Short mmCIF file of C-alpha atoms in Angstrom, two decimals:
data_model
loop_
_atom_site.label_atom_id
_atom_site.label_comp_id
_atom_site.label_asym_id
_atom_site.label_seq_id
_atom_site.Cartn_x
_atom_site.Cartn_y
_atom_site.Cartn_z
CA UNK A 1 -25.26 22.57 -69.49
CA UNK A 2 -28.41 21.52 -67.18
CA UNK A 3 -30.40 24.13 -68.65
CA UNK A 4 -29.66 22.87 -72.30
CA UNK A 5 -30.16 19.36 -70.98
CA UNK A 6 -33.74 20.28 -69.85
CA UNK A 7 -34.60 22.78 -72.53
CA UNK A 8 -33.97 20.58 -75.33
CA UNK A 9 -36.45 18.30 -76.80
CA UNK A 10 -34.25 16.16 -78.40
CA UNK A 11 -31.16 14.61 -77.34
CA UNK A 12 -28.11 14.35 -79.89
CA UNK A 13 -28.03 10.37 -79.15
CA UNK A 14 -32.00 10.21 -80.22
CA UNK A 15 -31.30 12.30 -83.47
CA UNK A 16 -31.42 9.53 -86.22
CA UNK A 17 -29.07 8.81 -88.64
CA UNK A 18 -29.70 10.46 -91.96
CA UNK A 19 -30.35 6.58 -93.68
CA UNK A 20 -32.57 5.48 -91.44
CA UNK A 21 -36.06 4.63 -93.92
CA UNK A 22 -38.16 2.81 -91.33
CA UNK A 23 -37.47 4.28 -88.06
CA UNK A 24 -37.65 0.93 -86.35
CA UNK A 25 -34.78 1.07 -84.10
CA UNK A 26 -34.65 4.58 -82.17
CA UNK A 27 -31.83 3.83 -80.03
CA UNK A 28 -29.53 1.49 -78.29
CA UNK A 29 -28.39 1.36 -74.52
CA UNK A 30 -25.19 -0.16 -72.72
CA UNK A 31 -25.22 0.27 -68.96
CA UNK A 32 -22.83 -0.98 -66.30
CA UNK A 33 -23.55 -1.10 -62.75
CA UNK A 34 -20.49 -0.99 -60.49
CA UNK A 35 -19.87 -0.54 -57.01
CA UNK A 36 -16.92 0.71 -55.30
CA UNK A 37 -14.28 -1.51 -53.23
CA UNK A 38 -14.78 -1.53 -49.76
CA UNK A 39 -17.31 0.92 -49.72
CA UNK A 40 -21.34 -0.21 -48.20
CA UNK A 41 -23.48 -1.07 -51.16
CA UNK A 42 -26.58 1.77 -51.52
CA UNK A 43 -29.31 -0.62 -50.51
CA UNK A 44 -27.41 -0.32 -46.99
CA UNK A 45 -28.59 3.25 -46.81
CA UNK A 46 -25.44 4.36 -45.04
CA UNK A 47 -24.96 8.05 -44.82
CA UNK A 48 -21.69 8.07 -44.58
CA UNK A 49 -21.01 5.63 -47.54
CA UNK A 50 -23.68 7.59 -49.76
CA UNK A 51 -21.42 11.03 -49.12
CA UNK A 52 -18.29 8.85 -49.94
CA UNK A 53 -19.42 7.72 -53.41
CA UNK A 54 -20.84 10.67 -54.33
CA UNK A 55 -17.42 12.95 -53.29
CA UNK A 56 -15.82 9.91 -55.86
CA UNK A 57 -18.53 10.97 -58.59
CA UNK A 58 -17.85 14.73 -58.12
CA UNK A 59 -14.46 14.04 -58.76
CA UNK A 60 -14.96 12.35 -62.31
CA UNK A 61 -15.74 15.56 -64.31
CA UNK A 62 -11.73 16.50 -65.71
CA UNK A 63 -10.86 12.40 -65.76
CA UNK A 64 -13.81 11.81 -67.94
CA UNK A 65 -13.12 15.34 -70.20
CA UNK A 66 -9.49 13.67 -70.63
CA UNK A 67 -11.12 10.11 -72.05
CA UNK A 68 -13.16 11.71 -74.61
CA UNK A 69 -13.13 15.26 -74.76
CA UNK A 70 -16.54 16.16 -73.79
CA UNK A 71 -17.59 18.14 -70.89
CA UNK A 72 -18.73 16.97 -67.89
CA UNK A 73 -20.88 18.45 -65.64
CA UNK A 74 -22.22 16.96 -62.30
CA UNK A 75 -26.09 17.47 -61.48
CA UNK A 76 -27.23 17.64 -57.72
CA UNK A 77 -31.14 16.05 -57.58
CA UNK A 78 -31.67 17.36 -54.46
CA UNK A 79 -30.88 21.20 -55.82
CA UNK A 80 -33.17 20.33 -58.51
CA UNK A 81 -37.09 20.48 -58.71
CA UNK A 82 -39.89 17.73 -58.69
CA UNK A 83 -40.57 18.65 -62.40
CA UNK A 84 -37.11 18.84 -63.56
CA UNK A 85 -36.26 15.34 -62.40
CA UNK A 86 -39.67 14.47 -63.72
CA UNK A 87 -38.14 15.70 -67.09
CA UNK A 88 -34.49 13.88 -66.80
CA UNK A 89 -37.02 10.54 -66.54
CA UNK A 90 -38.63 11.76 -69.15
CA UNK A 91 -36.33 11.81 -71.62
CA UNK A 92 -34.28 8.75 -70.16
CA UNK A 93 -31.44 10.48 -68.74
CA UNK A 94 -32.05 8.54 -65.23
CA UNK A 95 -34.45 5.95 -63.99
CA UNK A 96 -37.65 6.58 -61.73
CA UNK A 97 -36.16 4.38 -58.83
CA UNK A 98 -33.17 7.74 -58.59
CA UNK A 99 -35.97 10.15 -58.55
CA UNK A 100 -37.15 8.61 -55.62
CA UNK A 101 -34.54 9.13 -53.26
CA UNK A 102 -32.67 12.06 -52.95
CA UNK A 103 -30.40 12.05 -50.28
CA UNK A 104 -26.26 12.09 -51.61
CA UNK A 105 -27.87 10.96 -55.50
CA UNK A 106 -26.91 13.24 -58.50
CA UNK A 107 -25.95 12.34 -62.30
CA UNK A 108 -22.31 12.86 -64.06
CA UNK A 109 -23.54 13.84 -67.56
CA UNK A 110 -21.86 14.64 -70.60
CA UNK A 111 -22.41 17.59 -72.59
CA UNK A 112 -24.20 15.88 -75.12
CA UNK A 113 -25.83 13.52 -72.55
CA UNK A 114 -24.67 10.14 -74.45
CA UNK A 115 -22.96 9.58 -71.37
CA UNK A 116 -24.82 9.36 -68.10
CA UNK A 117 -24.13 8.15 -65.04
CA UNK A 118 -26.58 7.97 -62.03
CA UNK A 119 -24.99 8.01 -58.85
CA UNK A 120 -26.22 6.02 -55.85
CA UNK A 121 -29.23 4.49 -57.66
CA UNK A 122 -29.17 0.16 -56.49
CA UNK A 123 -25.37 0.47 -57.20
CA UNK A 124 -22.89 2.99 -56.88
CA UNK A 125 -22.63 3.91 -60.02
CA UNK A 126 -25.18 3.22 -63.11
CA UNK A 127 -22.97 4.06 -66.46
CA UNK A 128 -25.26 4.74 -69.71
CA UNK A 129 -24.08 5.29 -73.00
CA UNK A 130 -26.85 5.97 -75.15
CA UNK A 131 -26.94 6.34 -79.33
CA UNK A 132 -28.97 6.51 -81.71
CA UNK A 133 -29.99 3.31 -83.97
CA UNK A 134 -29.07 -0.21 -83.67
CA UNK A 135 -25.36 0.44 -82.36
CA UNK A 136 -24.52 -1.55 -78.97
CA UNK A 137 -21.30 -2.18 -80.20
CA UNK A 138 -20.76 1.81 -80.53
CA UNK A 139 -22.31 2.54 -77.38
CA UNK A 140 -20.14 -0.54 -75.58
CA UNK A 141 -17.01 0.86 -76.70
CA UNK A 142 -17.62 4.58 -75.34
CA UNK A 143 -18.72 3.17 -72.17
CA UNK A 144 -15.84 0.55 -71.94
CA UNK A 145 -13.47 4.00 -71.97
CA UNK A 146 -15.50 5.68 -69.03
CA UNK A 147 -15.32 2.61 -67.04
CA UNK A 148 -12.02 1.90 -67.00
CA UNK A 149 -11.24 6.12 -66.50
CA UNK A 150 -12.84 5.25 -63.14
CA UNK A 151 -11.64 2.42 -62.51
CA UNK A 152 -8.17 3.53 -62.87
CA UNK A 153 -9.60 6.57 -60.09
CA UNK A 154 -11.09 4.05 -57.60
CA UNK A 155 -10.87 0.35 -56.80
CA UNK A 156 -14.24 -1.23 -58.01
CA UNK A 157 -15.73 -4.63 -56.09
CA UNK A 158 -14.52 -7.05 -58.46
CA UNK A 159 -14.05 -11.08 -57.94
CA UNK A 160 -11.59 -12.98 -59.93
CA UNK A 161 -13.57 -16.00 -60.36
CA UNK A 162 -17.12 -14.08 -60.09
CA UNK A 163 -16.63 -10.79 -61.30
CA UNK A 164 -18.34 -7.26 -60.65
CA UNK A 165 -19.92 -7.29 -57.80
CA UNK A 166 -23.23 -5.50 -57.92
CA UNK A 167 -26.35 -4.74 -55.36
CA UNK A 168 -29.83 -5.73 -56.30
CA UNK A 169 -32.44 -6.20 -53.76
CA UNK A 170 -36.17 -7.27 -53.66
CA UNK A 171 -38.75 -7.26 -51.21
CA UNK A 172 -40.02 -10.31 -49.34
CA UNK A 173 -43.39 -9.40 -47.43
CA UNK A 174 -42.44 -5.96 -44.98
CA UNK A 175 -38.73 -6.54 -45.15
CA UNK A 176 -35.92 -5.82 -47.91
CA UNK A 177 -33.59 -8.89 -48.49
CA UNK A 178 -30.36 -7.73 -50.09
CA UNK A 179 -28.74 -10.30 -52.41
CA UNK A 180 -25.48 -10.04 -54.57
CA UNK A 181 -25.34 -10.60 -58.18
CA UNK A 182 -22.59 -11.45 -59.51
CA UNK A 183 -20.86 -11.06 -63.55
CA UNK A 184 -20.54 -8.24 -65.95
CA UNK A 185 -22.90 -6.08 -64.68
CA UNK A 186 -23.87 -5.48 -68.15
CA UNK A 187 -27.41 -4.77 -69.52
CA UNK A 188 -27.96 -3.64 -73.44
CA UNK A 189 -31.21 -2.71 -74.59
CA UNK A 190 -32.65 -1.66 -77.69
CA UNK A 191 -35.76 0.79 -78.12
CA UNK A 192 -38.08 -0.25 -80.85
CA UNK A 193 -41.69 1.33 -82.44
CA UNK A 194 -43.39 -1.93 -83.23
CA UNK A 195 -46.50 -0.52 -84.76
CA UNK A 196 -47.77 -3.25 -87.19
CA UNK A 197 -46.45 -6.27 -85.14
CA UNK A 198 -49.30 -4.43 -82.40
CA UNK A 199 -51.89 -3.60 -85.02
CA UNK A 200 -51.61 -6.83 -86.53
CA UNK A 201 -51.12 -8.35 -82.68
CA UNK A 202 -48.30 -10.36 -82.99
CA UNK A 203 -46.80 -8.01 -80.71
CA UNK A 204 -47.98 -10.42 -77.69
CA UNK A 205 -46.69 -13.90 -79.60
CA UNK A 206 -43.80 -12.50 -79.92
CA UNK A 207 -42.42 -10.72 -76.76
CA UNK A 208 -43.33 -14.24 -75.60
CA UNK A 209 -40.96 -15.88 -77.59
CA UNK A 210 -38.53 -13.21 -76.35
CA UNK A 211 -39.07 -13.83 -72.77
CA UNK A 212 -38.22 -17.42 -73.31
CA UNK A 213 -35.36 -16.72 -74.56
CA UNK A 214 -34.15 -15.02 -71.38
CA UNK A 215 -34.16 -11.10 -72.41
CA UNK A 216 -36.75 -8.85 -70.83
CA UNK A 217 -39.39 -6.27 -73.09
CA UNK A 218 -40.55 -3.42 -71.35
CA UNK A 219 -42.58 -0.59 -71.97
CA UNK A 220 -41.08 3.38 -72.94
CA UNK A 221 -40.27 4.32 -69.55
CA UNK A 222 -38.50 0.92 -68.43
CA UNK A 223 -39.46 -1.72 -65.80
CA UNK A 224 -43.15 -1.63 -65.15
CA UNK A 225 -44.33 0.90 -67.94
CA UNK A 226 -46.37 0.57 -70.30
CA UNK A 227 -45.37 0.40 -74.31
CA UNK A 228 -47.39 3.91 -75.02
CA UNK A 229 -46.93 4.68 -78.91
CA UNK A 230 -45.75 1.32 -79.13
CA UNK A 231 -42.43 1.73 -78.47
CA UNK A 232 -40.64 -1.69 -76.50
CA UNK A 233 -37.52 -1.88 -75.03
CA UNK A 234 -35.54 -5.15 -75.53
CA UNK A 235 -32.61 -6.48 -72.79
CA UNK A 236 -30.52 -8.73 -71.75
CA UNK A 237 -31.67 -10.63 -67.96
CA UNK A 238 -28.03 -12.56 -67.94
CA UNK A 239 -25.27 -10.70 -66.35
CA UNK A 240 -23.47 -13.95 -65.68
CA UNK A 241 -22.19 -17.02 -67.54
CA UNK A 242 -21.53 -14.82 -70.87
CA UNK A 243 -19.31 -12.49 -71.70
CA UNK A 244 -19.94 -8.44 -72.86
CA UNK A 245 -19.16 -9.44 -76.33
CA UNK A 246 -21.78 -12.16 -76.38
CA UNK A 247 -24.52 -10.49 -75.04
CA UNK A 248 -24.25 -7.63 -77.23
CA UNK A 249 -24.23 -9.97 -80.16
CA UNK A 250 -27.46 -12.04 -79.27
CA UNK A 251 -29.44 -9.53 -78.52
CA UNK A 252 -28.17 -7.73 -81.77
CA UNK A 253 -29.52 -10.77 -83.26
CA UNK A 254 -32.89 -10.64 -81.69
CA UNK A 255 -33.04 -7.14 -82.63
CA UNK A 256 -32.36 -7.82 -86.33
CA UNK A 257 -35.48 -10.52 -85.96
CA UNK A 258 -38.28 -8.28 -84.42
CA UNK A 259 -37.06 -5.65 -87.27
CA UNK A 260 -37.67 -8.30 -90.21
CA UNK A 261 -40.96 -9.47 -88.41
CA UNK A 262 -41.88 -5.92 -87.89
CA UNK A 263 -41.30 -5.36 -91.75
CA UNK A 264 -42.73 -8.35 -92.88
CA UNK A 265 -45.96 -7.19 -90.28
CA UNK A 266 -45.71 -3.77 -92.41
CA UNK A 267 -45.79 -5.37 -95.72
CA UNK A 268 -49.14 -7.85 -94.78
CA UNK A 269 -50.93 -5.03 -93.69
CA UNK A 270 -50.44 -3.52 -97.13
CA UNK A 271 -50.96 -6.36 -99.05
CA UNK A 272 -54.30 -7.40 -96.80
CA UNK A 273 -55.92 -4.52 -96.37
CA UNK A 274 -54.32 -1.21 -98.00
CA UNK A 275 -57.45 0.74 -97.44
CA UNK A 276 -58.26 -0.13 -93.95
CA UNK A 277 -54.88 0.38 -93.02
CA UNK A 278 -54.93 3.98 -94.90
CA UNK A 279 -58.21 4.72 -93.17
CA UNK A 280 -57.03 4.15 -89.49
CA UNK A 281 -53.39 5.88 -90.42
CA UNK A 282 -55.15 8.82 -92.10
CA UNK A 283 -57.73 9.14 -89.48
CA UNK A 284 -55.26 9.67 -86.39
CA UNK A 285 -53.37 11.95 -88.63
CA UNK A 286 -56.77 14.11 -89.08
CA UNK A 287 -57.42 14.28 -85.58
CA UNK A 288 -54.02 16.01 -84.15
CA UNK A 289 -54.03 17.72 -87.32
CA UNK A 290 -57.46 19.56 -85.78
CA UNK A 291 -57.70 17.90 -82.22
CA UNK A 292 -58.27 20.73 -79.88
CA UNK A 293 -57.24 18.82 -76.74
CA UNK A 294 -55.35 15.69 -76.57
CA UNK A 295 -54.07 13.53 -73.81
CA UNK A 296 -51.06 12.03 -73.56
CA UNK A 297 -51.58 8.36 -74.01
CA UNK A 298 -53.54 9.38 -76.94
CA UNK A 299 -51.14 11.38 -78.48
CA UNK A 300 -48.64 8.92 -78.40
CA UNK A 301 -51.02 6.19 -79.90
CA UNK A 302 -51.57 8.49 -82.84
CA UNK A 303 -47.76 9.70 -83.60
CA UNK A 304 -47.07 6.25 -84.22
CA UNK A 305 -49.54 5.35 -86.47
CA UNK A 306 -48.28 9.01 -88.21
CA UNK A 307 -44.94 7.91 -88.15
CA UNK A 308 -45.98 3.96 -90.04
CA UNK A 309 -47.99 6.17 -92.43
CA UNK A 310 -44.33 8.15 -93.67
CA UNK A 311 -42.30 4.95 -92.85
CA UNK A 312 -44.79 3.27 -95.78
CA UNK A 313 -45.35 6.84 -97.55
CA UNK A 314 -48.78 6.75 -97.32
CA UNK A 315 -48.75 10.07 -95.11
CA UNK A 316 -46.73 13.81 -96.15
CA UNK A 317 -43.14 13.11 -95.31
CA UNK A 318 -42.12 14.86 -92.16
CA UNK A 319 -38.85 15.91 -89.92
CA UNK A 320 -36.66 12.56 -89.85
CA UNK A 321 -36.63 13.07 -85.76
CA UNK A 322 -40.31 14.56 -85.61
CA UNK A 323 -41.76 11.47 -83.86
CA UNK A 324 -38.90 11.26 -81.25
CA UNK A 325 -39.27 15.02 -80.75
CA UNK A 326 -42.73 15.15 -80.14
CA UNK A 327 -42.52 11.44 -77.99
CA UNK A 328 -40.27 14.51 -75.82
CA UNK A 329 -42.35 17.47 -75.55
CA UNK A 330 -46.09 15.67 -75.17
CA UNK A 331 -44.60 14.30 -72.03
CA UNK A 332 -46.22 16.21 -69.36
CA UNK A 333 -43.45 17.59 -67.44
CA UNK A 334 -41.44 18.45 -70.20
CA UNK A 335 -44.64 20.29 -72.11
CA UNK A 336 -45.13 22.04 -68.61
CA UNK A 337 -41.77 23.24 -69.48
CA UNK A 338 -42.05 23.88 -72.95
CA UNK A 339 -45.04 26.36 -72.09
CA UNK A 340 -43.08 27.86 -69.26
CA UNK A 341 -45.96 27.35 -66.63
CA UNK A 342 -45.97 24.45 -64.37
CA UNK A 343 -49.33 25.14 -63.08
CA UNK A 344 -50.76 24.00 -66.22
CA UNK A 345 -54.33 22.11 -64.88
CA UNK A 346 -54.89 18.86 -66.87
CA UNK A 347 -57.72 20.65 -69.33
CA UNK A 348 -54.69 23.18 -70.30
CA UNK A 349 -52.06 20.16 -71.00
CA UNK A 350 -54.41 19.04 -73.55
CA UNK A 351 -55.01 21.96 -75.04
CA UNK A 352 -51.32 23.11 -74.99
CA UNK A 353 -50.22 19.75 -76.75
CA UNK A 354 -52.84 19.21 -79.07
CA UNK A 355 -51.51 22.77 -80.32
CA UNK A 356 -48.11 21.97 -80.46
CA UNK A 357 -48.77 18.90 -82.52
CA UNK A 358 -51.04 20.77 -84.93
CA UNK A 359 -48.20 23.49 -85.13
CA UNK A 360 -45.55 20.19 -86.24
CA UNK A 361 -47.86 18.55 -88.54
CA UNK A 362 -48.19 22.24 -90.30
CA UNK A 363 -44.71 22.88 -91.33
#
């Protein structure tokens, strides 16, 4: 299963449904952080208490098979090498904070990796279920099933008049101050390509607006990243003082706004300016249809405006998931992969990518 995890480009959960016309939404994300009872939190750095929870996660694989029928496989990051965990951040299968420390961390993952659950990340357990589109309420309801599988296993720190207890720490001059938060332990986020609110710039307006309304935007790879190909991800701050149900319904609601702005941004641009906007989308699709080296932040930049250009058919139609495949295997771990040499220099990258773009755009 790891080897078809890491081999593939594209993830069942990022392959779009067969309606999707504007490729707006690419996917939606329900995770739950939980911690066991009576068990050190991770930011304690106990060994002892890291071998515990991770024993627990090994544990998981026939309990979870029995909740949904899927295979289960657990993945050791220590037995694993810097590239391949470089990939599994890559393609969002665990955060950069897990890569980081090794020590007792792994991931449960399910065979079609819509389930994932980092182990010994900030909390015990970090429980993803990822899908494609704008569906929290489908991803919510496959998670809800895992969590209480484990649950039902082992005790998790709950309150009755706070809630789930989870760890989140932060750093206050040379020292680490742990804190507990306390609620649902929810966070839902959406993944968006915003291409014409950024070309217009609205983009900045508006993720303003958002911000104020308490939900966080980052960029593609999370926390701290930067929104390369103009992709955004949208979540929920508030774990506490609303319940699951509630936050998966605002924020579907703020979804469902940036889309019509984002349409509406689409539709301007056409109406303003048809040519210019022609010139700039058929220009980027000119150069990685003959680039002979291409970076990655470049490439990125220039599959989106590909992918506006078929959303508004002013470019050739292509593959349905072509821009989330090739948002996979430009990334340069995974396309150190995909060429089967990881001592690929920096010149070769681009000049391995650039080819495997022109080889997409050809078919």
């Amino acid at each position: 299963m790891l080897d078809t995890i890491l081999d593939s480009p594209l993830s069942s959960w990022l392959q779009l449904d067969t309606d999707a016309t504007d490729h707006i939404v690419i996917s939606s994300r329900i995770r739950l952080a939980r911690n066991f009872d009576g068990v050190l939190f991770t930011n304690r750095n106990d060994m002892s208490s890291l071998e515990k929870v991770n024993s627990f996660s090994r544990s998981l694989l026939k309990p979870l098979k029995d909740v949904d029928g899927h295979q289960y496989s657990n993945i050791n990051l220590e037995q694993l090498s810097e590239r391949d965990r470089a990939i599994l951040v890559e393609k969002h299968l665990m955060s950069p904070a897990l890569e980081e420390k090794l020590p007792y961390r792994n991931l449960v993952v399910s065979d079609d990796a819509s389930i994932v659950i980092m182990v010994n990340e900030e909390d015990h357990l970090r429980i993803q279920s990822m899908v494609s589109g704008l569906r929290l309420e489908v991803a919510y309801e496959r998670v809800l099933k895992i969590d209480k599988a484990i649950e039902a296993k082992y005790p998790y720190a709950f309150d009755e008049r706070f809630g789930y207890l989870t760890a989140f720490f932060t750093y206050v001059g040379a020292g680490v101050i742990g804190f507990i938060i306390i609620g649902t332990g929810l966070r839902a986020s959406v993944m968006l390509h915003l291409p014409a609110l950024t070309i217009s710039g609205k983009i900045t307006r508006l993720i303003r607006s958002i911000i104020q309304l308490g939900y966080s935007v980052r960029g593609l790879y999370g926390e701290g990243s930067e929104a390369l190909g103009n992709i955004y991800q949208i979540s929920n701050q508030r774990t506490m003082g609303t319940s699951e149900k509630d936050t998966i319904e605002q924020l579907t609601k703020i979804v469902e706004g940036i889309i019509a702005e984002e349409r509406k941004s689409r539709q301007l641009l056409l109406h303003n300016d048809k040519e210019g906007l022609e010139d700039v989308l058929w220009r980027s699709y000119g150069v990685l249809q003959n680039a002979r080296r291409v970076n990655g932040k470049e490439a990125l930049t220039k599959l989106s405006d590909i992918q506006l250009g078929v959303d508004l058919n002013i470019l050739p139609q292509w593959g349905k998931d072509s821009f989330n495949e090739l948002i996979a295997i430009t990334r340069p771990n995974f396309l150190s992969k995909y060429a089967g040499n990881d001592n690929l220099t920096d010149i070769e990258r681009d000049s391995y990518r650039a080819k495997v773009i022109r080889q997409k755009l050809s078919h």
